[in-house]
Amino acid sequence: MILVTGGCGYIGSHTVVELLSAGNEVLVLDNLSNSKVSVIDRVARIAGRAPRFVKADILDRKALDEVFKAHRIEAVIHFAGLKAVGESVAQPQRYYENNVAGTLVLLDAMAAAGVKQIVFSSSATVYGDPEVVPVSEAAPYRPASPYGRSKRMVEELLFDLYAADPEWRIAVLRYFNPVGAHPSAFIGEDPNGVPNNLMPYVTQVAIGQRPELSIFGDDYPTPDGTGIRDYIHVVDLALGHLAALTALSDAPTCLVANLGTGQGYSVKQVVDAFEKASGQRIPVKITGRRAGDVPCYFADPSYARTRLGWTAQRGLDDICRDAWRWQSWAAAHPEEL
Ligand code: NAD
Ligand code: UFG
């Protein structure tokens, strides 16, 4: 059985679908601080069977011990964490407590139960503003926020753990910009309040919840002046976790892999692609740059290809089509969320 912390969240829920579809038994552990338990039913609708679910916090050692005692867990995929960059600047202790201390408690509980296999959700944010694009895993750490530093700390913790006990099997996955939704439309990104990220903002404008998109700066040194990112379809990202688990099943190791497409798109290109995929017009206004934003980065995904045998298969049109399907379904079925 695979334990998925944060499995009710955006990336976790898509990964649980793929794990179940591939025949795995899955136990989701989530404190529901940024998700809804209804996602379990929607995951079951897609996969044809439900994962088990425990409402618990990764900081709760007793709850974790009970989980490891009650179930034969082979590996953990660890998504649980807080992820809002701006919020992490305002509330650093909360981020270090949840993301770093929470992971320490989880790792202790795993070690006590003899479970030494973990896939960890890290982020391309550990690279900060990279000197060279595409960004390879060898690029130096330059995280620019408490959130980014919490990811770096957990990465280093995992490296030290492996150095001390090489029986561990560890995959650190650095995600670029996860977007899109499951093509069934039953699960997708469902942010609380005003979305921080581009794609959910665009879909909320398209559905009429918000009047227009603010483009944060069109004076960057990029071809059309807007920021460039590596947008990866969340289903491709989910499949990257299955590939990582397979790689870990070979032998003890500690690997670090970028999960991105290798292709960057500007904000304007995303808006154009979305308008085409959805048939909706997205009114935009250009505003000033957002503090902390970098002009351009995208992944060098070659290590994931060779080491994990994984590459992203879905493009920007798939991303926009599936994000729009999800937004449309969610708006029409508020009682199911
Ligand atoms: P999400 O907020 O949708 O999912 C995280 C889940 O973890 C939520 O269901 C939340 O309720 C749960 N959770 C949070 N703290 C918990 C705790 N202490 N105990 C138990 N459950 C807890 O976020 P997501 O986008 O699915 O991100 C998943 C992981 O991937 C996070 O670690 C995030 O930092 C990382 N990541 C996300 C992105 C992105 O852009 N979405 C990019 C890079 C990395
Ligand atoms: N943008 C806008 N308007 C918006 C929102 C975003 O123009 O309303 C622009 C940004 O300026 C940027 C691009 O769209 O150029 C993407 O912005 P996002 O907020 O969607 O994504 P970021 O690249 O800023 O950050 C995301 C996650 C971080 C993660 C990082 C790297 O939010 O948690 O990717 O993986 F660390």
Tab-separated table of C-alpha atoms and ligand atoms in Angstrom:
chain	number	residue	atom	x	y	z
A	1	MET	CA	0.000	0.000	0.000
A	2	ILE	CA	1.213	3.500	-0.873
A	3	LEU	CA	0.676	6.260	1.697
A	4	VAL	CA	-0.055	9.593	0.012
A	5	THR	CA	0.202	12.587	2.352
A	6	GLY	CA	-1.706	15.591	1.030
A	7	GLY	CA	-3.559	13.225	-1.311
A	8	CYS	CA	-6.747	15.332	-1.287
A	9	GLY	CA	-4.868	18.283	-2.788
A	10	TYR	CA	-4.432	19.292	-6.397
A	11	ILE	CA	-1.392	17.244	-7.420
A	12	GLY	CA	-1.987	14.520	-4.830
A	13	SER	CA	-5.507	13.721	-6.060
A	14	HIS	CA	-4.338	13.330	-9.660
A	15	THR	CA	-1.514	11.076	-8.501
A	16	VAL	CA	-3.923	8.937	-6.457
A	17	VAL	CA	-6.033	8.412	-9.607
A	18	GLU	CA	-2.983	7.171	-11.525
A	19	LEU	CA	-1.800	4.979	-8.622
A	20	LEU	CA	-5.224	3.330	-8.342
A	21	SER	CA	-5.500	2.925	-12.107
A	22	ALA	CA	-2.126	1.170	-12.117
A	23	GLY	CA	-3.422	-1.337	-9.554
A	24	ASN	CA	-1.928	0.030	-6.324
A	25	GLU	CA	-3.662	0.124	-2.958
A	26	VAL	CA	-3.624	3.702	-1.693
A	27	LEU	CA	-4.095	5.348	1.690
A	28	VAL	CA	-4.577	9.124	1.643
A	29	LEU	CA	-3.630	11.104	4.737
A	30	ASP	CA	-4.668	14.757	4.710
A	31	ASN	CA	-5.665	17.349	7.308
A	32	LEU	CA	-7.970	19.031	4.750
A	33	SER	CA	-6.407	22.437	5.475
A	34	ASN	CA	-6.393	23.212	1.742
A	35	SER	CA	-8.732	20.619	0.248
A	36	LYS	CA	-12.116	18.980	0.572
A	37	VAL	CA	-12.873	15.381	1.449
A	38	SER	CA	-15.349	15.188	-1.477
A	39	VAL	CA	-12.312	14.746	-3.722
A	40	ILE	CA	-12.093	11.133	-2.526
A	41	ASP	CA	-15.494	10.331	-4.105
A	42	ARG	CA	-14.527	12.090	-7.311
A	43	VAL	CA	-11.219	10.202	-7.466
A	44	ALA	CA	-13.169	6.956	-6.978
A	45	ARG	CA	-15.517	7.921	-9.797
A	46	ILE	CA	-12.567	8.253	-12.177
A	47	ALA	CA	-10.512	5.264	-11.014
A	48	GLY	CA	-13.422	2.882	-10.426
A	49	ARG	CA	-12.470	2.323	-6.783
A	50	ALA	CA	-11.736	4.489	-3.783
A	51	PRO	CA	-8.520	5.017	-1.880
A	52	ARG	CA	-8.648	4.691	1.905
A	53	PHE	CA	-8.700	8.016	3.714
A	54	VAL	CA	-7.476	9.172	7.132
A	55	LYS	CA	-7.974	12.749	8.286
A	56	ALA	CA	-4.755	13.546	10.146
A	57	ASP	CA	-1.902	16.004	10.325
A	58	ILE	CA	1.679	15.036	9.475
A	59	LEU	CA	2.729	16.839	12.655
A	60	ASP	CA	0.682	14.335	14.693
A	61	ARG	CA	3.189	11.580	15.456
A	62	LYS	CA	0.646	9.412	17.255
A	63	ALA	CA	-1.703	9.449	14.268
A	64	LEU	CA	1.182	8.551	11.936
A	65	ASP	CA	2.278	5.662	14.177
A	66	GLU	CA	-1.274	4.309	14.110
A	67	VAL	CA	-1.356	4.496	10.322
A	68	PHE	CA	1.938	2.617	9.982
A	69	LYS	CA	0.775	0.031	12.533
A	70	ALA	CA	-2.592	-0.567	10.899
A	71	HIS	CA	-1.392	-0.803	7.277
A	72	ARG	CA	1.462	-2.428	5.412
A	73	ILE	CA	2.905	0.722	3.837
A	74	GLU	CA	5.651	0.125	1.245
A	75	ALA	CA	6.301	3.711	0.220
A	76	VAL	CA	5.207	7.260	0.953
A	77	ILE	CA	4.502	9.992	-1.578
A	78	HIS	CA	4.738	13.182	0.419
A	79	PHE	CA	2.695	16.089	-0.960
A	80	ALA	CA	1.398	17.541	2.329
A	81	GLY	CA	2.617	21.080	2.793
A	82	LEU	CA	1.832	24.749	2.417
A	83	LYS	CA	2.687	26.319	-0.931
A	84	ALA	CA	1.809	30.015	-1.196
A	85	VAL	CA	4.985	32.046	-1.739
A	86	GLY	CA	3.539	35.396	-0.541
A	87	GLU	CA	1.963	33.841	2.546
A	88	SER	CA	5.305	32.230	3.423
A	89	VAL	CA	6.938	35.670	3.510
A	90	ALA	CA	4.248	36.910	5.928
A	91	GLN	CA	4.129	33.732	8.068
A	92	PRO	CA	7.547	32.057	7.917
A	93	GLN	CA	7.177	30.058	11.154
A	94	ARG	CA	3.985	28.452	9.859
A	95	TYR	CA	5.820	27.370	6.704
A	96	TYR	CA	8.860	25.956	8.484
A	97	GLU	CA	6.638	24.230	11.040
A	98	ASN	CA	4.358	22.603	8.506
A	99	ASN	CA	6.817	21.866	5.704
A	100	VAL	CA	10.074	21.175	7.573
A	101	ALA	CA	9.005	20.042	11.056
A	102	GLY	CA	6.076	18.129	9.536
A	103	THR	CA	8.428	16.246	7.222
A	104	LEU	CA	10.769	15.470	10.155
A	105	VAL	CA	7.897	13.942	12.108
A	106	LEU	CA	6.885	11.916	9.050
A	107	LEU	CA	10.441	10.665	8.441
A	108	ASP	CA	10.791	9.663	12.105
A	109	ALA	CA	7.542	7.746	12.004
A	110	MET	CA	8.607	6.064	8.751
A	111	ALA	CA	11.983	5.051	10.160
A	112	ALA	CA	10.353	3.691	13.331
A	113	ALA	CA	8.043	1.572	11.176
A	114	GLY	CA	10.894	0.433	8.894
A	115	VAL	CA	9.435	2.210	5.850
A	116	LYS	CA	12.348	3.764	3.998
A	117	GLN	CA	10.943	4.737	0.631
A	118	ILE	CA	9.776	8.283	-0.089
A	119	VAL	CA	8.962	10.494	-3.054
A	120	PHE	CA	9.096	14.156	-2.059
A	121	SER	CA	7.345	17.134	-3.719
A	122	SER	CA	9.983	19.763	-4.174
A	123	SER	CA	9.808	22.739	-6.476
A	124	ALA	CA	11.719	24.560	-9.169
A	125	THR	CA	11.430	27.491	-6.792
A	126	VAL	CA	14.634	26.162	-5.133
A	127	TYR	CA	16.513	27.515	-8.182
A	128	GLY	CA	15.252	31.084	-7.666
A	129	ASP	CA	16.205	33.221	-10.659
A	130	PRO	CA	18.447	30.799	-12.561
A	131	GLU	CA	21.520	32.028	-14.397
A	132	VAL	CA	21.069	29.523	-17.215
A	133	VAL	CA	17.949	28.138	-18.888
A	134	PRO	CA	16.958	25.418	-19.394
A	135	VAL	CA	17.606	24.690	-15.709
A	136	SER	CA	19.294	21.404	-14.897
A	137	GLU	CA	19.398	19.714	-11.493
A	138	ALA	CA	23.014	20.890	-11.135
A	139	ALA	CA	21.969	24.549	-10.949
A	140	PRO	CA	22.747	26.108	-7.578
A	141	TYR	CA	20.169	26.624	-4.854
A	142	ARG	CA	18.879	30.198	-4.756
A	143	PRO	CA	15.433	30.068	-3.158
A	144	ALA	CA	13.985	33.539	-2.724
A	145	SER	CA	11.215	32.922	-0.153
A	146	PRO	CA	10.635	31.041	3.108
A	147	TYR	CA	8.539	28.597	1.051
A	148	GLY	CA	11.474	27.940	-1.283
A	149	ARG	CA	13.866	27.665	1.638
A	150	SER	CA	11.559	25.168	3.360
A	151	LYS	CA	11.824	22.975	0.236
A	152	ARG	CA	15.591	23.336	0.174
A	153	MET	CA	15.810	22.384	3.869
A	154	VAL	CA	13.772	19.233	3.335
A	155	GLU	CA	15.895	18.292	0.317
A	156	GLU	CA	19.073	18.652	2.386
A	157	LEU	CA	17.496	16.730	5.234
A	158	LEU	CA	16.768	13.873	2.836
A	159	PHE	CA	20.328	13.927	1.447
A	160	ASP	CA	21.736	13.747	4.994
A	161	LEU	CA	19.363	10.937	5.861
A	162	TYR	CA	20.538	8.917	2.876
A	163	ALA	CA	24.193	9.610	3.730
A	164	ALA	CA	23.569	8.307	7.258
A	165	ASP	CA	21.514	5.296	6.185
A	166	PRO	CA	21.928	4.215	2.548
A	167	GLU	CA	19.058	1.760	2.870
A	168	TRP	CA	16.692	4.650	2.112
A	169	ARG	CA	15.127	4.995	-1.326
A	170	ILE	CA	14.506	8.684	-1.950
A	171	ALA	CA	13.238	10.610	-4.966
A	172	VAL	CA	13.201	14.398	-4.787
A	173	LEU	CA	11.025	15.734	-7.609
A	174	ARG	CA	11.310	19.400	-8.522
A	175	TYR	CA	8.077	20.453	-10.204
A	176	PHE	CA	7.942	23.335	-12.629
A	177	ASN	CA	4.460	24.927	-13.073
A	178	PRO	CA	1.724	22.315	-12.582
A	179	VAL	CA	-1.485	23.244	-14.426
A	180	GLY	CA	-4.506	21.661	-16.111
A	181	ALA	CA	-6.854	19.067	-14.721
A	182	HIS	CA	-7.956	15.481	-15.184
A	183	PRO	CA	-9.629	15.126	-18.623
A	184	SER	CA	-12.722	13.625	-16.920
A	185	ALA	CA	-13.278	17.130	-15.419
A	186	PHE	CA	-14.039	15.653	-11.970
A	187	ILE	CA	-10.845	16.884	-10.294
A	188	GLY	CA	-8.680	19.947	-10.781
A	189	GLU	CA	-7.229	22.926	-9.005
A	190	ASP	CA	-9.717	24.547	-6.623
A	191	PRO	CA	-7.941	27.410	-4.861
A	192	ASN	CA	-9.466	29.191	-1.879
A	193	GLY	CA	-10.114	32.902	-2.419
A	194	VAL	CA	-8.344	34.882	-5.117
A	195	PRO	CA	-6.003	32.603	-7.097
A	196	ASN	CA	-2.290	33.471	-6.908
A	197	ASN	CA	-1.416	31.487	-10.000
A	198	LEU	CA	-1.987	32.270	-13.640
A	199	MET	CA	-4.053	29.322	-14.876
A	200	PRO	CA	-6.763	29.258	-12.177
A	201	TYR	CA	-7.060	33.033	-12.541
A	202	VAL	CA	-7.546	32.681	-16.305
A	203	THR	CA	-10.220	29.994	-15.893
A	204	GLN	CA	-12.092	32.110	-13.307
A	205	VAL	CA	-12.101	35.052	-15.732
A	206	ALA	CA	-13.356	32.741	-18.480
A	207	ILE	CA	-16.266	31.496	-16.335
A	208	GLY	CA	-17.196	35.079	-15.392
A	209	GLN	CA	-16.137	34.988	-11.729
A	210	ARG	CA	-13.569	37.750	-12.283
A	211	PRO	CA	-13.689	40.608	-14.797
A	212	GLU	CA	-10.167	40.513	-16.197
A	213	LEU	CA	-6.696	39.070	-15.857
A	214	SER	CA	-3.879	41.311	-14.684
A	215	ILE	CA	-0.690	40.535	-16.590
A	216	PHE	CA	2.127	41.233	-14.182
A	217	GLY	CA	4.520	43.150	-16.417
A	218	ASP	CA	5.132	43.198	-20.172
A	219	ASP	CA	8.606	44.729	-19.984
A	220	TYR	CA	10.603	41.593	-19.223
A	221	PRO	CA	13.509	40.660	-21.511
A	222	THR	CA	11.402	38.009	-23.296
A	223	PRO	CA	10.081	38.054	-26.905
A	224	ASP	CA	6.659	39.519	-25.980
A	225	GLY	CA	7.762	41.091	-22.689
A	226	THR	CA	5.711	38.772	-20.415
A	227	GLY	CA	7.115	36.126	-18.067
A	228	ILE	CA	7.986	32.685	-19.404
A	229	ARG	CA	7.345	29.447	-17.461
A	230	ASP	CA	7.370	25.700	-18.017
A	231	TYR	CA	3.708	24.652	-17.640
A	232	ILE	CA	3.318	20.945	-17.036
A	233	HIS	CA	0.001	19.072	-17.261
A	234	VAL	CA	-0.898	17.724	-13.825
A	235	VAL	CA	-1.576	14.243	-15.249
A	236	ASP	CA	1.959	14.125	-16.690
A	237	LEU	CA	3.243	15.245	-13.305
A	238	ALA	CA	1.218	12.521	-11.559
A	239	LEU	CA	2.700	9.907	-13.900
A	240	GLY	CA	6.179	11.194	-13.009
A	241	HIS	CA	5.543	9.978	-9.450
A	242	LEU	CA	4.732	6.480	-10.648
A	243	ALA	CA	7.941	6.485	-12.698
A	244	ALA	CA	9.873	7.588	-9.609
A	245	LEU	CA	8.390	4.757	-7.525
A	246	THR	CA	9.433	2.272	-10.196
A	247	ALA	CA	12.981	3.680	-10.215
A	248	LEU	CA	13.135	3.370	-6.424
A	249	SER	CA	12.006	-0.245	-6.531
A	250	ASP	CA	15.271	-1.204	-8.314
A	251	ALA	CA	17.729	-0.375	-5.536
A	252	PRO	CA	18.354	2.033	-2.638
A	253	THR	CA	19.198	5.463	-4.010
A	254	CYS	CA	18.711	9.162	-3.542
A	255	LEU	CA	17.794	10.882	-6.798
A	256	VAL	CA	16.789	14.426	-7.705
A	257	ALA	CA	14.824	15.060	-10.898
A	258	ASN	CA	13.180	18.027	-12.553
A	259	LEU	CA	9.622	17.388	-13.693
A	260	GLY	CA	8.959	19.844	-16.484
A	261	THR	CA	8.377	19.787	-20.230
A	262	GLY	CA	11.492	21.638	-21.379
A	263	GLN	CA	9.293	24.150	-23.213
A	264	GLY	CA	8.602	27.680	-21.940
A	265	TYR	CA	5.501	29.750	-22.727
A	266	SER	CA	4.838	33.413	-22.002
A	267	VAL	CA	1.769	34.713	-20.178
A	268	LYS	CA	0.422	36.080	-23.463
A	269	GLN	CA	0.924	32.720	-25.191
A	270	VAL	CA	-0.990	30.993	-22.394
A	271	VAL	CA	-3.867	33.465	-22.686
A	272	ASP	CA	-3.993	33.009	-26.488
A	273	ALA	CA	-3.942	29.215	-26.196
A	274	PHE	CA	-6.672	29.305	-23.564
A	275	GLU	CA	-8.914	31.539	-25.687
A	276	LYS	CA	-8.505	29.105	-28.579
A	277	ALA	CA	-9.178	25.995	-26.487
A	278	SER	CA	-12.185	27.416	-24.642
A	279	GLY	CA	-13.741	29.756	-27.189
A	280	GLN	CA	-13.930	32.334	-24.368
A	281	ARG	CA	-12.399	35.794	-24.528
A	282	ILE	CA	-10.047	36.721	-21.677
A	283	PRO	CA	-9.945	40.486	-21.076
A	284	VAL	CA	-6.494	41.486	-19.818
A	285	LYS	CA	-4.829	44.559	-18.438
A	286	ILE	CA	-1.117	45.071	-18.049
A	287	THR	CA	-0.090	45.976	-14.513
A	288	GLY	CA	3.291	46.350	-12.834
A	289	ARG	CA	5.595	43.431	-12.160
A	290	ARG	CA	4.795	41.204	-9.173
A	291	ALA	CA	7.489	41.324	-6.485
A	292	GLY	CA	9.746	38.287	-6.574
A	293	ASP	CA	8.816	37.173	-10.125
A	294	VAL	CA	11.611	36.083	-12.416
A	295	PRO	CA	11.550	36.729	-16.179
A	296	CYS	CA	12.039	33.258	-17.575
A	297	TYR	CA	12.673	29.705	-16.590
A	298	PHE	CA	11.987	26.251	-17.920
A	299	ALA	CA	13.308	22.799	-17.195
A	300	ASP	CA	16.018	20.692	-18.639
A	301	PRO	CA	13.985	17.484	-18.359
A	302	SER	CA	16.699	15.148	-19.727
A	303	TYR	CA	17.598	13.513	-16.413
A	304	ALA	CA	13.987	12.470	-15.767
A	305	ARG	CA	13.905	11.010	-19.272
A	306	THR	CA	17.030	8.888	-18.840
A	307	ARG	CA	16.739	8.007	-15.142
A	308	LEU	CA	12.974	7.642	-14.780
A	309	GLY	CA	12.034	6.880	-18.383
A	310	TRP	CA	9.498	9.701	-18.084
A	311	THR	CA	8.667	12.618	-20.358
A	312	ALA	CA	5.677	14.936	-20.417
A	313	GLN	CA	3.259	13.888	-23.173
A	314	ARG	CA	0.634	16.642	-22.960
A	315	GLY	CA	0.981	20.112	-24.476
A	316	LEU	CA	-0.402	23.572	-23.823
A	317	ASP	CA	-3.599	22.907	-25.816
A	318	ASP	CA	-4.378	19.814	-23.697
A	319	ILE	CA	-3.662	21.842	-20.573
A	320	CYS	CA	-6.044	24.627	-21.561
A	321	ARG	CA	-8.790	22.255	-22.755
A	322	ASP	CA	-8.695	20.225	-19.511
A	323	ALA	CA	-8.458	23.287	-17.241
A	324	TRP	CA	-11.522	24.745	-18.968
A	325	ARG	CA	-13.470	21.463	-18.772
A	326	TRP	CA	-12.770	21.269	-15.037
A	327	GLN	CA	-13.703	24.901	-14.394
A	328	SER	CA	-16.948	24.491	-16.362
A	329	TRP	CA	-17.888	21.255	-14.561
A	330	ALA	CA	-17.008	22.683	-11.129
A	331	ALA	CA	-19.088	25.818	-11.745
A	332	ALA	CA	-22.065	23.697	-12.825
A	333	HIS	CA	-21.803	21.252	-9.879
A	334	PRO	CA	-21.011	23.268	-6.742
A	335	GLU	CA	-22.821	20.640	-4.631
A	336	GLU	CA	-20.235	18.022	-5.636
A	337	LEU	CA	-17.213	20.012	-4.441
B	1	NAD	P1	-2.480	21.533	-2.322
B	1	NAD	O1	-2.561	22.584	-1.276
B	1	NAD	O2	-3.602	21.406	-3.273
B	1	NAD	O3	-2.266	20.105	-1.620
B	1	NAD	C1	-1.577	19.945	-0.422
B	1	NAD	C2	-2.429	19.061	0.487
B	1	NAD	O4	-1.733	18.859	1.718
B	1	NAD	C3	-3.772	19.699	0.838
B	1	NAD	O5	-4.805	18.755	0.604
B	1	NAD	C4	-3.660	20.045	2.318
B	1	NAD	O6	-4.911	19.954	2.973
B	1	NAD	C5	-2.655	19.015	2.794
B	1	NAD	N1	-1.850	19.421	3.951
B	1	NAD	C6	-1.183	20.588	4.149
B	1	NAD	N2	-0.551	20.575	5.333
B	1	NAD	C7	-0.813	19.354	5.892
B	1	NAD	C8	-0.430	18.741	7.119
B	1	NAD	N3	0.330	19.380	8.010
B	1	NAD	N4	-0.866	17.486	7.372
B	1	NAD	C9	-1.648	16.834	6.485
B	1	NAD	N5	-2.046	17.374	5.315
B	1	NAD	C10	-1.636	18.613	5.025
B	1	NAD	O7	-1.099	21.732	-3.082
B	1	NAD	P2	-0.547	21.043	-4.404
B	1	NAD	O8	-0.483	22.076	-5.465
B	1	NAD	O9	-1.244	19.768	-4.670
B	1	NAD	O10	0.967	20.778	-3.950
B	1	NAD	C11	1.383	19.533	-3.427
B	1	NAD	C12	2.851	19.614	-3.083
B	1	NAD	O11	3.599	19.985	-4.236
B	1	NAD	C13	3.194	20.664	-2.015
B	1	NAD	O12	4.205	20.142	-1.183
B	1	NAD	C14	3.714	21.823	-2.822
B	1	NAD	O13	4.610	22.624	-2.086
B	1	NAD	C15	4.410	21.119	-3.975
B	1	NAD	N6	4.517	21.950	-5.189
B	1	NAD	C16	3.397	22.519	-5.729
B	1	NAD	C17	3.511	23.339	-6.861
B	1	NAD	C18	2.298	24.007	-7.464
B	1	NAD	O14	2.480	24.990	-8.201
B	1	NAD	N7	1.073	23.532	-7.217
B	1	NAD	C19	4.771	23.557	-7.434
B	1	NAD	C20	5.877	22.936	-6.880
B	1	NAD	C21	5.737	22.132	-5.747
B	2	UFG	N1	0.892	35.939	-13.716
B	2	UFG	C1	0.169	37.004	-14.206
B	2	UFG	N2	-1.045	37.268	-13.647
B	2	UFG	C2	-1.574	36.529	-12.632
B	2	UFG	C3	-0.829	35.427	-12.137
B	2	UFG	C4	0.403	35.175	-12.706
B	2	UFG	O1	0.595	37.706	-15.121
B	2	UFG	O2	-2.687	36.841	-12.159
B	2	UFG	C5	2.192	35.615	-14.350
B	2	UFG	C6	3.376	35.680	-13.400
B	2	UFG	O3	3.896	36.981	-13.324
B	2	UFG	C7	4.331	34.671	-14.046
B	2	UFG	C8	3.399	33.633	-14.659
B	2	UFG	O4	2.138	34.280	-14.790
B	2	UFG	O5	5.049	35.287	-15.086
B	2	UFG	C9	3.235	32.393	-13.797
B	2	UFG	O6	2.846	32.776	-12.485
B	2	UFG	P1	2.296	31.717	-11.420
B	2	UFG	O7	1.933	32.486	-10.189
B	2	UFG	O8	1.246	30.865	-12.035
B	2	UFG	O9	3.544	30.763	-11.172
B	2	UFG	P2	4.999	31.090	-10.604
B	2	UFG	O10	5.967	30.686	-11.659
B	2	UFG	O11	5.088	32.461	-10.101
B	2	UFG	O12	5.092	30.120	-9.333
B	2	UFG	C10	4.675	28.740	-9.375
B	2	UFG	C11	4.159	28.321	-7.997
B	2	UFG	C12	5.286	28.297	-7.000
B	2	UFG	C13	6.403	27.433	-7.511
B	2	UFG	C14	6.851	27.942	-8.849
B	2	UFG	C15	7.943	27.075	-9.411
B	2	UFG	O13	3.168	29.234	-7.541
B	2	UFG	O14	4.826	27.720	-5.797
B	2	UFG	O15	5.746	27.939	-9.760
B	2	UFG	O16	7.548	25.772	-9.507
B	2	UFG	F1	7.429	27.473	-6.637
